[in-house]
Amino acid sequence: MFLPDSGTVLRVQPDSVLQFARLNKSPAGELTVSDTSLKLLKGSVVGSQHKLSAPSHFEINTSQNTATIVGTEYVVNANGAVSVLDGTVRLNYKLPGNQIPAKVSVPAGYSFDPATGNVARTATANFPSYNHDIQAVRDNMSKFGNGGGDSEHGENPDCEVSPHKGHHHHHDHDHDGDDHHGQDHGHDHDYCDGDGHGNGPGNHGSKGDDH
């Protein structure tokens, strides 16, 4: 899945549910400011993102915490666990039984444990199942960083999402010509399931298919 306005590539894992809570962009002089908020309801996502310039904002919410992504490679789980491969992820979290939120930064090579609130070096044994997806995200990020999908070879993102293009996968036709710039999609409750297919506004979402 490709979010062009924030320069983000995501791989939604099988049997995962990801909700688009907010997907905005607005002009700011010669720049474009993006404001993206996702809700990971189930499963996990592997992501890579170009470094965002303030005041652009990108976050992934789980039931346990909010992960603010600036420019990094990462794995976020719906249970609140976060592992960082490159860059840094800032977390706001609440430990069980504690209503006061705490903040922590997770650097490259480290993981956050939502049960303890501790940040520790990532065990290499935890990553083999993600190796394929991590490499795919890196390859796609490199591709899009050079100007988008490789149309000559027919390689395009399975689920490209932006305020202008809406939510669709590579078999869908584009939505009509309505201008959605600057709109808050929080009321649409749009989803992208774990096989990379997006569902349009008003859809209650679907779970990812097992591969």
PDB file of C-alpha atoms in Angstrom:
ATOM      1  CA  MET A   1       0.000   0.000   0.000  1.00  0.00           C
ATOM      2  CA  PHE A   2       1.328   3.420  -1.009  1.00  0.00           C
ATOM      3  CA  LEU A   3       0.392   6.739   0.620  1.00  0.00           C
ATOM      4  CA  PRO A   4       1.977   9.240  -1.772  1.00  0.00           C
ATOM      5  CA  ASP A   5       1.274  12.424   0.201  1.00  0.00           C
ATOM      6  CA  SER A   6       3.332  11.260   3.198  1.00  0.00           C
ATOM      7  CA  GLY A   7       5.831   9.235   1.167  1.00  0.00           C
ATOM      8  CA  THR A   8       4.839   6.033   2.958  1.00  0.00           C
ATOM      9  CA  VAL A   9       4.895   2.410   1.824  1.00  0.00           C
ATOM     10  CA  LEU A  10       3.071  -0.144   3.999  1.00  0.00           C
ATOM     11  CA  ARG A  11       2.719  -3.924   3.871  1.00  0.00           C
ATOM     12  CA  VAL A  12      -0.430  -4.985   5.710  1.00  0.00           C
ATOM     13  CA  GLN A  13       0.111  -8.482   7.048  1.00  0.00           C
ATOM     14  CA  PRO A  14      -2.390 -11.328   6.479  1.00  0.00           C
ATOM     15  CA  ASP A  15      -5.383 -11.342   8.817  1.00  0.00           C
ATOM     16  CA  SER A  16      -4.844  -7.655   9.669  1.00  0.00           C
ATOM     17  CA  VAL A  17      -7.303  -4.756   9.678  1.00  0.00           C
ATOM     18  CA  LEU A  18      -6.107  -1.192   9.136  1.00  0.00           C
ATOM     19  CA  GLN A  19      -8.507   1.771   9.313  1.00  0.00           C
ATOM     20  CA  PHE A  20      -7.923   5.188   7.752  1.00  0.00           C
ATOM     21  CA  ALA A  21      -8.972   7.584  10.496  1.00  0.00           C
ATOM     22  CA  ARG A  22      -7.569  10.758   8.914  1.00  0.00           C
ATOM     23  CA  LEU A  23      -5.992  11.351   5.533  1.00  0.00           C
ATOM     24  CA  ASN A  24      -5.549  15.056   4.858  1.00  0.00           C
ATOM     25  CA  LYS A  25      -3.276  17.309   2.881  1.00  0.00           C
ATOM     26  CA  SER A  26      -3.237  21.046   2.368  1.00  0.00           C
ATOM     27  CA  PRO A  27      -1.005  23.584   0.593  1.00  0.00           C
ATOM     28  CA  ALA A  28       1.414  25.654   2.671  1.00  0.00           C
ATOM     29  CA  GLY A  29       3.192  28.041   0.358  1.00  0.00           C
ATOM     30  CA  GLU A  30       5.400  25.980  -1.919  1.00  0.00           C
ATOM     31  CA  LEU A  31       5.035  22.925   0.323  1.00  0.00           C
ATOM     32  CA  THR A  32       2.249  20.413   0.880  1.00  0.00           C
ATOM     33  CA  VAL A  33       1.413  19.523   4.487  1.00  0.00           C
ATOM     34  CA  SER A  34       0.089  16.011   5.088  1.00  0.00           C
ATOM     35  CA  ASP A  35      -1.774  14.823   8.185  1.00  0.00           C
ATOM     36  CA  THR A  36      -2.310  11.058   8.352  1.00  0.00           C
ATOM     37  CA  SER A  37      -3.770   8.968  11.156  1.00  0.00           C
ATOM     38  CA  LEU A  38      -4.252   5.202  10.850  1.00  0.00           C
ATOM     39  CA  LYS A  39      -5.816   2.747  13.298  1.00  0.00           C
ATOM     40  CA  LEU A  40      -4.386  -0.766  13.394  1.00  0.00           C
ATOM     41  CA  LEU A  41      -7.293  -2.815  14.696  1.00  0.00           C
ATOM     42  CA  LYS A  42      -5.802  -6.270  14.185  1.00  0.00           C
ATOM     43  CA  GLY A  43      -2.548  -7.853  13.044  1.00  0.00           C
ATOM     44  CA  SER A  44       0.534  -5.884  12.026  1.00  0.00           C
ATOM     45  CA  VAL A  45       2.014  -3.613   9.376  1.00  0.00           C
ATOM     46  CA  VAL A  46       5.540  -3.214   8.032  1.00  0.00           C
ATOM     47  CA  GLY A  47       6.305   0.310   6.881  1.00  0.00           C
ATOM     48  CA  SER A  48       8.891   2.621   5.401  1.00  0.00           C
ATOM     49  CA  GLN A  49       8.569   6.377   5.192  1.00  0.00           C
ATOM     50  CA  HIS A  50      10.549   9.298   3.852  1.00  0.00           C
ATOM     51  CA  LYS A  51      11.422  11.839   6.523  1.00  0.00           C
ATOM     52  CA  LEU A  52       8.539  14.253   7.044  1.00  0.00           C
ATOM     53  CA  SER A  53       9.073  17.962   7.494  1.00  0.00           C
ATOM     54  CA  ALA A  54       7.070  19.808  10.149  1.00  0.00           C
ATOM     55  CA  PRO A  55       4.185  20.406  10.414  1.00  0.00           C
ATOM     56  CA  SER A  56       3.357  17.221   8.460  1.00  0.00           C
ATOM     57  CA  HIS A  57       2.268  14.398  10.741  1.00  0.00           C
ATOM     58  CA  PHE A  58       1.924  10.608  10.406  1.00  0.00           C
ATOM     59  CA  GLU A  59       0.730   8.315  13.174  1.00  0.00           C
ATOM     60  CA  ILE A  60      -0.441   4.738  13.687  1.00  0.00           C
ATOM     61  CA  ASN A  61      -2.798   4.127  16.596  1.00  0.00           C
ATOM     62  CA  THR A  62      -3.310   0.826  18.391  1.00  0.00           C
ATOM     63  CA  SER A  63      -5.400  -0.017  21.437  1.00  0.00           C
ATOM     64  CA  GLN A  64      -2.296   0.542  23.591  1.00  0.00           C
ATOM     65  CA  ASN A  65      -0.426   3.488  22.108  1.00  0.00           C
ATOM     66  CA  THR A  66       0.118   6.009  19.337  1.00  0.00           C
ATOM     67  CA  ALA A  67       3.233   5.656  17.195  1.00  0.00           C
ATOM     68  CA  THR A  68       4.399   8.884  15.538  1.00  0.00           C
ATOM     69  CA  ILE A  69       6.440   8.135  12.437  1.00  0.00           C
ATOM     70  CA  VAL A  70       8.899  10.768  11.200  1.00  0.00           C
ATOM     71  CA  GLY A  71      11.130   8.900   8.758  1.00  0.00           C
ATOM     72  CA  THR A  72      11.957   5.297   9.405  1.00  0.00           C
ATOM     73  CA  GLU A  73      11.457   1.590   8.782  1.00  0.00           C
ATOM     74  CA  TYR A  74       9.298  -0.131  11.355  1.00  0.00           C
ATOM     75  CA  VAL A  75       6.925  -2.932  12.339  1.00  0.00           C
ATOM     76  CA  VAL A  76       3.813  -2.023  14.358  1.00  0.00           C
ATOM     77  CA  ASN A  77       1.542  -4.627  15.950  1.00  0.00           C
ATOM     78  CA  ALA A  78      -2.061  -4.119  17.027  1.00  0.00           C
ATOM     79  CA  ASN A  79      -1.091  -5.163  20.582  1.00  0.00           C
ATOM     80  CA  GLY A  80       1.106  -2.053  20.785  1.00  0.00           C
ATOM     81  CA  ALA A  81       4.490  -3.684  20.162  1.00  0.00           C
ATOM     82  CA  VAL A  82       6.774  -1.621  17.913  1.00  0.00           C
ATOM     83  CA  SER A  83      10.124  -2.575  16.371  1.00  0.00           C
ATOM     84  CA  VAL A  84      12.304  -0.068  14.521  1.00  0.00           C
ATOM     85  CA  LEU A  85      14.770  -1.059  11.813  1.00  0.00           C
ATOM     86  CA  ASP A  86      15.923   2.402  10.809  1.00  0.00           C
ATOM     87  CA  GLY A  87      15.305   5.880  12.189  1.00  0.00           C
ATOM     88  CA  THR A  88      13.226   6.539  15.300  1.00  0.00           C
ATOM     89  CA  VAL A  89       9.575   6.109  16.292  1.00  0.00           C
ATOM     90  CA  ARG A  90       8.064   8.242  19.082  1.00  0.00           C
ATOM     91  CA  LEU A  91       5.417   6.542  21.216  1.00  0.00           C
ATOM     92  CA  ASN A  92       2.697   7.798  23.534  1.00  0.00           C
ATOM     93  CA  TYR A  93       1.438   4.853  25.565  1.00  0.00           C
ATOM     94  CA  LYS A  94      -0.462   3.838  28.680  1.00  0.00           C
ATOM     95  CA  LEU A  95       0.578   0.885  30.807  1.00  0.00           C
ATOM     96  CA  PRO A  96      -2.221  -1.408  32.038  1.00  0.00           C
ATOM     97  CA  GLY A  97      -3.934   0.193  35.024  1.00  0.00           C
ATOM     98  CA  ASN A  98      -2.266   3.541  34.451  1.00  0.00           C
ATOM     99  CA  GLN A  99      -4.353   6.276  32.811  1.00  0.00           C
ATOM    100  CA  ILE A 100      -1.508   8.773  32.629  1.00  0.00           C
ATOM    101  CA  PRO A 101       0.195   8.556  29.224  1.00  0.00           C
ATOM    102  CA  ALA A 102       3.957   8.254  28.991  1.00  0.00           C
ATOM    103  CA  LYS A 103       6.324   9.001  26.124  1.00  0.00           C
ATOM    104  CA  VAL A 104       9.266   7.042  24.819  1.00  0.00           C
ATOM    105  CA  SER A 105      11.460   7.027  21.698  1.00  0.00           C
ATOM    106  CA  VAL A 106      12.347   3.735  20.028  1.00  0.00           C
ATOM    107  CA  PRO A 107      15.639   3.923  18.058  1.00  0.00           C
ATOM    108  CA  ALA A 108      16.832   1.675  15.253  1.00  0.00           C
ATOM    109  CA  GLY A 109      17.529  -1.883  16.372  1.00  0.00           C
ATOM    110  CA  TYR A 110      15.201  -1.651  19.370  1.00  0.00           C
ATOM    111  CA  SER A 111      11.642  -2.707  20.206  1.00  0.00           C
ATOM    112  CA  PHE A 112       8.948  -1.484  22.567  1.00  0.00           C
ATOM    113  CA  ASP A 113       7.162  -3.970  24.849  1.00  0.00           C
ATOM    114  CA  PRO A 114       3.622  -2.705  25.609  1.00  0.00           C
ATOM    115  CA  ALA A 115       3.290  -5.013  28.627  1.00  0.00           C
ATOM    116  CA  THR A 116       6.209  -3.431  30.487  1.00  0.00           C
ATOM    117  CA  GLY A 117       6.754  -0.101  28.750  1.00  0.00           C
ATOM    118  CA  ASN A 118      10.398  -1.061  28.243  1.00  0.00           C
ATOM    119  CA  VAL A 119      12.524  -0.461  25.160  1.00  0.00           C
ATOM    120  CA  ALA A 120      15.116  -3.181  24.539  1.00  0.00           C
ATOM    121  CA  ARG A 121      17.358  -4.331  21.727  1.00  0.00           C
ATOM    122  CA  THR A 122      15.362  -6.332  19.196  1.00  0.00           C
ATOM    123  CA  ALA A 123      16.004 -10.065  19.237  1.00  0.00           C
ATOM    124  CA  THR A 124      17.043 -11.096  15.720  1.00  0.00           C
ATOM    125  CA  ALA A 125      14.871 -14.202  16.062  1.00  0.00           C
ATOM    126  CA  ASN A 126      11.792 -11.969  15.949  1.00  0.00           C
ATOM    127  CA  PHE A 127      12.334 -10.820  12.361  1.00  0.00           C
ATOM    128  CA  PRO A 128      12.609 -13.857  10.042  1.00  0.00           C
ATOM    129  CA  SER A 129       8.851 -13.882   9.367  1.00  0.00           C
ATOM    130  CA  TYR A 130       9.034 -10.225   8.275  1.00  0.00           C
ATOM    131  CA  ASN A 131      12.165 -10.427   6.118  1.00  0.00           C
ATOM    132  CA  HIS A 132      10.284 -10.759   2.827  1.00  0.00           C
ATOM    133  CA  ASP A 133       7.939  -7.888   3.648  1.00  0.00           C
ATOM    134  CA  ILE A 134      10.746  -5.643   4.873  1.00  0.00           C
ATOM    135  CA  GLN A 135      12.643  -6.155   1.629  1.00  0.00           C
ATOM    136  CA  ALA A 136       9.475  -5.590  -0.426  1.00  0.00           C
ATOM    137  CA  VAL A 137       8.814  -2.323   1.414  1.00  0.00           C
ATOM    138  CA  ARG A 138      12.385  -1.185   0.792  1.00  0.00           C
ATOM    139  CA  ASP A 139      12.148  -2.060  -2.898  1.00  0.00           C
ATOM    140  CA  ASN A 140       8.848  -0.227  -3.283  1.00  0.00           C
ATOM    141  CA  MET A 141      10.112   2.796  -1.394  1.00  0.00           C
ATOM    142  CA  SER A 142      13.105   2.978  -3.731  1.00  0.00           C
ATOM    143  CA  LYS A 143      10.796   2.646  -6.719  1.00  0.00           C
ATOM    144  CA  PHE A 144       8.389   5.348  -5.606  1.00  0.00           C
ATOM    145  CA  GLY A 145      11.256   7.567  -4.553  1.00  0.00           C
ATOM    146  CA  ASN A 146      12.279   7.619  -8.187  1.00  0.00           C
ATOM    147  CA  GLY A 147       8.954   8.997  -9.346  1.00  0.00           C
ATOM    148  CA  GLY A 148       6.310   6.359  -8.749  1.00  0.00           C
ATOM    149  CA  GLY A 149       5.414   2.877  -9.890  1.00  0.00           C
ATOM    150  CA  ASP A 150       7.186   1.262 -12.793  1.00  0.00           C
ATOM    151  CA  SER A 151       4.422   1.553 -15.382  1.00  0.00           C
ATOM    152  CA  GLU A 152       6.668   0.128 -18.093  1.00  0.00           C
ATOM    153  CA  HIS A 153       6.687  -3.181 -16.289  1.00  0.00           C
ATOM    154  CA  GLY A 154       3.179  -2.909 -14.933  1.00  0.00           C
ATOM    155  CA  GLU A 155       4.282  -2.601 -11.329  1.00  0.00           C
ATOM    156  CA  ASN A 156       1.985  -0.351  -9.339  1.00  0.00           C
ATOM    157  CA  PRO A 157       0.957  -0.268  -5.664  1.00  0.00           C
ATOM    158  CA  ASP A 158      -1.753  -2.753  -4.710  1.00  0.00           C
ATOM    159  CA  CYS A 159      -3.519  -0.158  -2.614  1.00  0.00           C
ATOM    160  CA  GLU A 160      -2.729   3.493  -3.329  1.00  0.00           C
ATOM    161  CA  VAL A 161      -4.381   5.934  -0.975  1.00  0.00           C
ATOM    162  CA  SER A 162      -4.572   9.709  -1.085  1.00  0.00           C
ATOM    163  CA  PRO A 163      -7.182  12.408  -0.454  1.00  0.00           C
ATOM    164  CA  HIS A 164      -7.353  13.044  -4.196  1.00  0.00           C
ATOM    165  CA  LYS A 165      -7.437   9.474  -5.508  1.00  0.00           C
ATOM    166  CA  GLY A 166      -9.422   7.918  -2.700  1.00  0.00           C
ATOM    167  CA  HIS A 167      -9.057   4.320  -1.552  1.00  0.00           C
ATOM    168  CA  HIS A 168      -8.646   1.668  -4.216  1.00  0.00           C
ATOM    169  CA  HIS A 169      -6.540  -1.227  -5.342  1.00  0.00           C
ATOM    170  CA  HIS A 170      -4.992  -1.880  -8.702  1.00  0.00           C
ATOM    171  CA  HIS A 171      -8.108  -3.479 -10.195  1.00  0.00           C
ATOM    172  CA  ASP A 172     -10.422  -0.601  -9.306  1.00  0.00           C
ATOM    173  CA  HIS A 173     -11.258   2.429 -11.388  1.00  0.00           C
ATOM    174  CA  ASP A 174     -10.555   5.877  -9.989  1.00  0.00           C
ATOM    175  CA  HIS A 175     -13.300   7.679  -8.134  1.00  0.00           C
ATOM    176  CA  ASP A 176     -15.103  10.615  -9.700  1.00  0.00           C
ATOM    177  CA  GLY A 177     -13.502  14.007 -10.059  1.00  0.00           C
ATOM    178  CA  ASP A 178     -14.575  15.471  -6.703  1.00  0.00           C
ATOM    179  CA  ASP A 179     -11.786  17.403  -5.022  1.00  0.00           C
ATOM    180  CA  HIS A 180     -11.136  15.928  -1.563  1.00  0.00           C
ATOM    181  CA  HIS A 181      -8.099  18.005  -0.664  1.00  0.00           C
ATOM    182  CA  GLY A 182      -8.038  19.009   2.955  1.00  0.00           C
ATOM    183  CA  GLN A 183     -10.981  16.793   3.922  1.00  0.00           C
ATOM    184  CA  ASP A 184     -10.981  14.696   7.050  1.00  0.00           C
ATOM    185  CA  HIS A 185     -11.816  11.087   6.208  1.00  0.00           C
ATOM    186  CA  GLY A 186     -12.340  10.162   9.833  1.00  0.00           C
ATOM    187  CA  HIS A 187     -16.061   9.633   9.286  1.00  0.00           C
ATOM    188  CA  ASP A 188     -15.618   7.342   6.298  1.00  0.00           C
ATOM    189  CA  HIS A 189     -13.960   4.557   8.288  1.00  0.00           C
ATOM    190  CA  ASP A 190     -12.081   3.328   5.235  1.00  0.00           C
ATOM    191  CA  TYR A 191      -9.990   0.192   5.475  1.00  0.00           C
ATOM    192  CA  CYS A 192      -7.252  -1.616   3.643  1.00  0.00           C
ATOM    193  CA  ASP A 193      -7.260  -5.345   4.270  1.00  0.00           C
ATOM    194  CA  GLY A 194      -4.280  -7.634   4.667  1.00  0.00           C
ATOM    195  CA  ASP A 195      -4.151  -8.687   1.013  1.00  0.00           C
ATOM    196  CA  GLY A 196      -3.519  -5.065   0.016  1.00  0.00           C
ATOM    197  CA  HIS A 197      -7.026  -4.355  -1.250  1.00  0.00           C
ATOM    198  CA  GLY A 198      -8.692  -1.116  -0.246  1.00  0.00           C
ATOM    199  CA  ASN A 199     -12.358  -0.610   0.516  1.00  0.00           C
ATOM    200  CA  GLY A 200     -14.158   2.585  -0.365  1.00  0.00           C
ATOM    201  CA  PRO A 201     -15.868   5.125   1.889  1.00  0.00           C
ATOM    202  CA  GLY A 202     -18.678   3.808   4.028  1.00  0.00           C
ATOM    203  CA  ASN A 203     -17.450   0.205   3.937  1.00  0.00           C
ATOM    204  CA  HIS A 204     -17.262  -1.389   7.363  1.00  0.00           C
ATOM    205  CA  GLY A 205     -13.958  -3.000   6.478  1.00  0.00           C
ATOM    206  CA  SER A 206     -12.748  -6.536   6.066  1.00  0.00           C
ATOM    207  CA  LYS A 207     -10.068  -8.715   7.493  1.00  0.00           C
ATOM    208  CA  GLY A 208      -6.956  -9.641   5.583  1.00  0.00           C
ATOM    209  CA  ASP A 209      -6.917 -12.958   3.801  1.00  0.00           C
ATOM    210  CA  ASP A 210      -4.486 -15.592   4.925  1.00  0.00           C
ATOM    211  CA  HIS A 211      -1.838 -16.375   2.337  1.00  0.00           C
TER     212      HIS A 211
END
